[in-house]
Amino acid sequence: MKILGIDTATHSTSVCIVEDDKLICEYTVNTKKTHSQKLMVMIESMIKESDLNIKDIDAIAICIGPGSFTGLRISMATAKAISQVRNLPIISVDSLESLAFNMNLCERVICPILDAQRNQVYTGKYRFENGEFKTLEDVKVVTIDELVDELSKSNEEFIIVGEATNLYKEKLDEVKNCYIASVSNNVSKASSLCAVAGIKFKKDVDVHNCYTINPMYIRKSQAEVQYEEKMKRLENDK
């Protein structure tokens, strides 16, 4: 079974093709170019370099967020289009599950963090027990200070992974029971996305089609917040 993985939820754009337990090809680019400029070029190039055709793909793994609203819409539209044309299933994986799987040999509690702006992070908690990937705490939004306080009061040891580790490194370094993952593991990877998707597909969990798949929006976009604030001001001025 060949799975095409697509992840544009964060700053990086990552795509890959996995066949069963074998990684065929993976491209991850973390530049200032927009996802719309990179994504289809990367997918087409990757398929060509792998000596494959889009007809060889059996399923699509998609990162549904949380993350960049624009990035999520781009990857979602791309996955839906391919799924509809080829009648392929789409397996949904959230951003934090995928990041946690970067640390699949870790014995500590894995705490992924992504920037949610306004001094907040998207986070959750995961652990590998006897080779099984377990969710200890679902996705939530908290301030970085709340998270640091929560972790420092715990008796557990944590590995922190994700792009937001760079943003809040000084605060995290003060927490004695926390360790920051290496630079190679702090970026979102489509291969980890596909690893989680493969597990889910076998269990028939979070498997959708092009009509039922949707992004995970934990909260309103900044544009929506600003619009609502503007409308409230206009209402108050009446």
Tab-separated table of C-alpha atoms in Angstrom:
chain	number	residue	atom	x	y	z
A	1	MET	CA	0.000	0.000	0.000
A	2	LYS	CA	1.439	3.344	-1.064
A	3	ILE	CA	0.476	6.414	0.987
A	4	LEU	CA	1.068	9.993	-0.141
A	5	GLY	CA	1.698	12.211	2.908
A	6	ILE	CA	1.019	15.958	2.808
A	7	ASP	CA	1.766	18.397	5.648
A	8	THR	CA	1.570	22.190	5.292
A	9	ALA	CA	0.235	22.963	8.764
A	10	THR	CA	3.408	24.743	9.914
A	11	HIS	CA	6.152	26.868	8.315
A	12	SER	CA	7.640	23.842	6.578
A	13	THR	CA	6.146	22.020	3.620
A	14	SER	CA	6.629	18.266	3.831
A	15	VAL	CA	5.522	15.514	1.440
A	16	CYS	CA	6.447	11.863	1.185
A	17	ILE	CA	5.517	8.495	-0.258
A	18	VAL	CA	5.536	5.478	2.043
A	19	GLU	CA	4.950	1.924	0.880
A	20	ASP	CA	3.942	-0.282	3.803
A	21	ASP	CA	6.870	0.198	6.235
A	22	LYS	CA	9.278	1.561	3.617
A	23	LEU	CA	9.955	5.259	3.006
A	24	ILE	CA	10.198	5.719	-0.776
A	25	CYS	CA	10.840	9.460	-0.883
A	26	GLU	CA	10.437	12.524	1.323
A	27	TYR	CA	10.823	16.249	0.628
A	28	THR	CA	10.773	18.811	3.426
A	29	VAL	CA	11.351	22.480	2.645
A	30	ASN	CA	11.377	25.249	5.246
A	31	THR	CA	11.772	28.523	3.316
A	32	LYS	CA	9.915	31.812	2.950
A	33	LYS	CA	8.145	30.616	-0.180
A	34	THR	CA	4.440	30.056	0.388
A	35	HIS	CA	2.942	26.566	0.538
A	36	SER	CA	1.004	27.306	-2.648
A	37	GLN	CA	4.296	27.946	-4.465
A	38	LYS	CA	5.936	24.767	-3.206
A	39	LEU	CA	3.389	22.021	-2.657
A	40	MET	CA	2.359	20.794	-6.127
A	41	VAL	CA	5.899	21.241	-7.487
A	42	MET	CA	7.225	19.077	-4.653
A	43	ILE	CA	4.569	16.382	-5.101
A	44	GLU	CA	5.097	16.162	-8.868
A	45	SER	CA	8.889	16.094	-8.512
A	46	MET	CA	8.780	13.482	-5.761
A	47	ILE	CA	6.522	11.151	-7.733
A	48	LYS	CA	8.741	11.512	-10.807
A	49	GLU	CA	11.958	10.884	-8.854
A	50	SER	CA	10.361	7.798	-7.294
A	51	ASP	CA	9.587	6.349	-10.759
A	52	LEU	CA	5.917	6.326	-9.840
A	53	ASN	CA	2.663	7.689	-11.219
A	54	ILE	CA	-0.143	9.322	-9.265
A	55	LYS	CA	-2.182	6.243	-10.276
A	56	ASP	CA	0.116	4.147	-8.057
A	57	ILE	CA	-1.009	5.943	-4.878
A	58	ASP	CA	-3.498	3.980	-2.739
A	59	ALA	CA	-4.287	6.527	-0.008
A	60	ILE	CA	-3.502	10.052	1.163
A	61	ALA	CA	-2.376	11.045	4.658
A	62	ILE	CA	-3.160	14.661	5.496
A	63	CYS	CA	-2.236	16.829	8.457
A	64	ILE	CA	-5.489	18.472	9.552
A	65	GLY	CA	-3.962	20.947	12.031
A	66	PRO	CA	-3.872	22.810	14.262
A	67	GLY	CA	-1.565	25.234	12.534
A	68	SER	CA	-1.555	27.840	9.806
A	69	PHE	CA	-5.098	28.436	8.567
A	70	THR	CA	-3.856	29.220	5.050
A	71	GLY	CA	-1.481	26.255	5.024
A	72	LEU	CA	-4.213	23.869	6.117
A	73	ARG	CA	-6.568	25.075	3.395
A	74	ILE	CA	-3.910	24.611	0.704
A	75	SER	CA	-3.046	21.031	1.654
A	76	MET	CA	-6.695	20.162	2.254
A	77	ALA	CA	-7.738	21.422	-1.191
A	78	THR	CA	-4.869	19.497	-2.799
A	79	ALA	CA	-5.678	16.254	-0.985
A	80	LYS	CA	-9.392	16.547	-1.759
A	81	ALA	CA	-8.722	17.146	-5.454
A	82	ILE	CA	-6.435	14.107	-5.771
A	83	SER	CA	-8.829	11.984	-3.696
A	84	GLN	CA	-11.836	12.938	-5.786
A	85	VAL	CA	-10.128	12.247	-9.131
A	86	ARG	CA	-8.563	8.951	-8.012
A	87	ASN	CA	-11.291	7.912	-5.522
A	88	LEU	CA	-8.711	7.544	-2.736
A	89	PRO	CA	-9.273	7.405	1.038
A	90	ILE	CA	-7.840	10.260	3.100
A	91	ILE	CA	-6.440	9.519	6.550
A	92	SER	CA	-6.439	12.445	8.975
A	93	VAL	CA	-3.625	13.018	11.476
A	94	ASP	CA	-3.336	16.078	13.695
A	95	SER	CA	-0.151	18.164	13.859
A	96	LEU	CA	0.778	17.156	17.385
A	97	GLU	CA	0.334	13.417	16.798
A	98	SER	CA	2.665	13.703	13.826
A	99	LEU	CA	5.296	15.684	15.743
A	100	ALA	CA	5.141	13.271	18.675
A	101	PHE	CA	5.881	10.392	16.310
A	102	ASN	CA	9.223	12.027	15.484
A	103	MET	CA	10.251	10.753	18.938
A	104	ASN	CA	8.992	7.182	18.573
A	105	LEU	CA	11.890	5.677	20.565
A	106	CYS	CA	11.582	8.115	23.450
A	107	GLU	CA	10.672	6.799	26.904
A	108	ARG	CA	9.690	10.226	28.275
A	109	VAL	CA	6.300	11.878	27.914
A	110	ILE	CA	6.320	13.680	24.569
A	111	CYS	CA	4.981	17.235	24.586
A	112	PRO	CA	4.787	18.804	21.107
A	113	ILE	CA	4.322	22.573	20.899
A	114	LEU	CA	3.391	24.802	17.964
A	115	ASP	CA	3.074	28.572	17.985
A	116	ALA	CA	-0.537	29.697	18.396
A	117	GLN	CA	0.437	33.397	18.501
A	118	ARG	CA	-0.288	35.866	21.302
A	119	ASN	CA	2.157	34.062	23.615
A	120	GLN	CA	0.159	30.836	23.271
A	121	VAL	CA	0.977	27.344	22.013
A	122	TYR	CA	-0.918	24.352	20.673
A	123	THR	CA	0.115	21.359	22.739
A	124	GLY	CA	-0.786	17.836	23.873
A	125	LYS	CA	0.897	14.870	25.561
A	126	TYR	CA	1.800	11.458	24.172
A	127	ARG	CA	3.777	8.379	25.162
A	128	PHE	CA	5.061	5.165	23.623
A	129	GLU	CA	4.249	2.191	25.845
A	130	ASN	CA	5.323	-1.309	24.788
A	131	GLY	CA	5.655	-0.056	21.234
A	132	GLU	CA	2.153	1.404	21.182
A	133	PHE	CA	1.512	5.087	20.537
A	134	LYS	CA	-0.843	6.544	23.147
A	135	THR	CA	-2.498	9.931	23.542
A	136	LEU	CA	-2.330	11.087	27.161
A	137	GLU	CA	-3.838	14.525	26.610
A	138	ASP	CA	-5.676	15.844	23.561
A	139	VAL	CA	-4.830	19.033	21.694
A	140	LYS	CA	-5.347	22.280	23.598
A	141	VAL	CA	-4.283	25.933	23.530
A	142	VAL	CA	-2.486	27.414	26.561
A	143	THR	CA	-0.096	30.273	27.200
A	144	ILE	CA	3.556	29.299	27.271
A	145	ASP	CA	3.732	30.422	30.909
A	146	GLU	CA	0.836	28.132	31.839
A	147	LEU	CA	2.529	25.213	30.092
A	148	VAL	CA	5.897	25.871	31.737
A	149	ASP	CA	4.201	26.035	35.150
A	150	GLU	CA	2.294	22.808	34.485
A	151	LEU	CA	5.378	20.885	33.357
A	152	SER	CA	7.604	22.130	36.173
A	153	LYS	CA	5.105	20.908	38.780
A	154	SER	CA	4.916	17.412	37.274
A	155	ASN	CA	6.908	14.400	38.442
A	156	GLU	CA	7.238	13.208	34.842
A	157	GLU	CA	10.167	13.852	32.522
A	158	PHE	CA	9.236	15.458	29.203
A	159	ILE	CA	10.711	15.781	25.746
A	160	ILE	CA	9.544	18.973	24.037
A	161	VAL	CA	9.315	18.880	20.247
A	162	GLY	CA	8.099	21.304	17.583
A	163	GLU	CA	8.783	24.628	15.904
A	164	ALA	CA	7.783	26.640	18.972
A	165	THR	CA	10.765	25.272	20.910
A	166	ASN	CA	12.925	27.877	19.160
A	167	LEU	CA	10.510	30.664	20.030
A	168	TYR	CA	10.340	29.786	23.739
A	169	LYS	CA	13.715	28.116	24.289
A	170	GLU	CA	14.736	30.380	27.177
A	171	LYS	CA	11.561	29.653	29.152
A	172	LEU	CA	11.760	25.902	28.457
A	173	ASP	CA	15.437	25.703	29.436
A	174	GLU	CA	14.421	26.775	32.947
A	175	VAL	CA	12.278	23.652	33.414
A	176	LYS	CA	14.588	20.994	34.867
A	177	ASN	CA	12.426	17.996	33.923
A	178	CYS	CA	12.124	19.038	30.259
A	179	TYR	CA	14.457	18.309	27.350
A	180	ILE	CA	14.222	19.935	23.939
A	181	ALA	CA	14.428	17.639	20.916
A	182	SER	CA	17.198	18.076	18.351
A	183	VAL	CA	16.774	20.303	15.321
A	184	SER	CA	16.231	17.252	13.098
A	185	ASN	CA	13.143	16.268	15.077
A	186	ASN	CA	11.609	19.691	15.674
A	187	VAL	CA	10.282	20.080	12.146
A	188	SER	CA	7.048	18.488	10.954
A	189	LYS	CA	7.759	15.456	8.747
A	190	ALA	CA	5.401	13.805	6.288
A	191	SER	CA	7.073	10.451	7.039
A	192	SER	CA	5.929	10.651	10.679
A	193	LEU	CA	2.504	11.708	9.436
A	194	CYS	CA	2.342	8.582	7.265
A	195	ALA	CA	3.538	6.364	10.114
A	196	VAL	CA	0.579	7.476	12.252
A	197	ALA	CA	-1.768	7.272	9.251
A	198	GLY	CA	-0.713	3.679	8.568
A	199	ILE	CA	-1.617	2.688	12.119
A	200	LYS	CA	-4.971	4.438	11.866
A	201	PHE	CA	-5.785	2.888	8.485
A	202	LYS	CA	-5.269	-0.626	9.845
A	203	LYS	CA	-7.643	0.195	12.720
A	204	ASP	CA	-10.102	1.961	10.357
A	205	VAL	CA	-9.811	5.131	12.459
A	206	ASP	CA	-9.978	8.664	11.005
A	207	VAL	CA	-10.358	7.356	7.449
A	208	HIS	CA	-12.372	9.748	5.260
A	209	ASN	CA	-13.159	10.588	1.670
A	210	CYS	CA	-12.892	13.912	-0.147
A	211	TYR	CA	-16.319	14.978	1.140
A	212	THR	CA	-15.977	14.130	4.825
A	213	ILE	CA	-12.420	15.284	5.594
A	214	ASN	CA	-12.099	18.674	7.318
A	215	PRO	CA	-9.328	20.734	8.936
A	216	MET	CA	-8.990	20.949	12.712
A	217	TYR	CA	-9.540	24.564	13.738
A	218	ILE	CA	-8.947	24.868	17.472
A	219	ARG	CA	-9.881	28.520	17.479
A	220	LYS	CA	-10.872	31.347	15.150
A	221	SER	CA	-8.358	32.827	12.724
A	222	GLN	CA	-6.798	36.221	13.427
A	223	ALA	CA	-8.816	37.682	10.529
A	224	GLU	CA	-12.059	36.411	12.073
A	225	VAL	CA	-11.128	37.809	15.488
A	226	GLN	CA	-10.310	41.213	14.006
A	227	TYR	CA	-13.549	41.236	12.010
A	228	GLU	CA	-15.629	40.448	15.103
A	229	GLU	CA	-13.853	43.158	17.090
A	230	LYS	CA	-14.518	45.634	14.301
A	231	MET	CA	-18.219	44.719	14.188
A	232	LYS	CA	-18.489	45.118	17.971
A	233	ARG	CA	-16.954	48.592	17.775
A	234	LEU	CA	-19.363	49.574	15.019
A	235	GLU	CA	-22.293	48.252	17.055
A	236	ASN	CA	-21.164	50.166	20.139
A	237	ASP	CA	-20.820	53.373	18.127
A	238	LYS	CA	-24.442	53.295	17.055
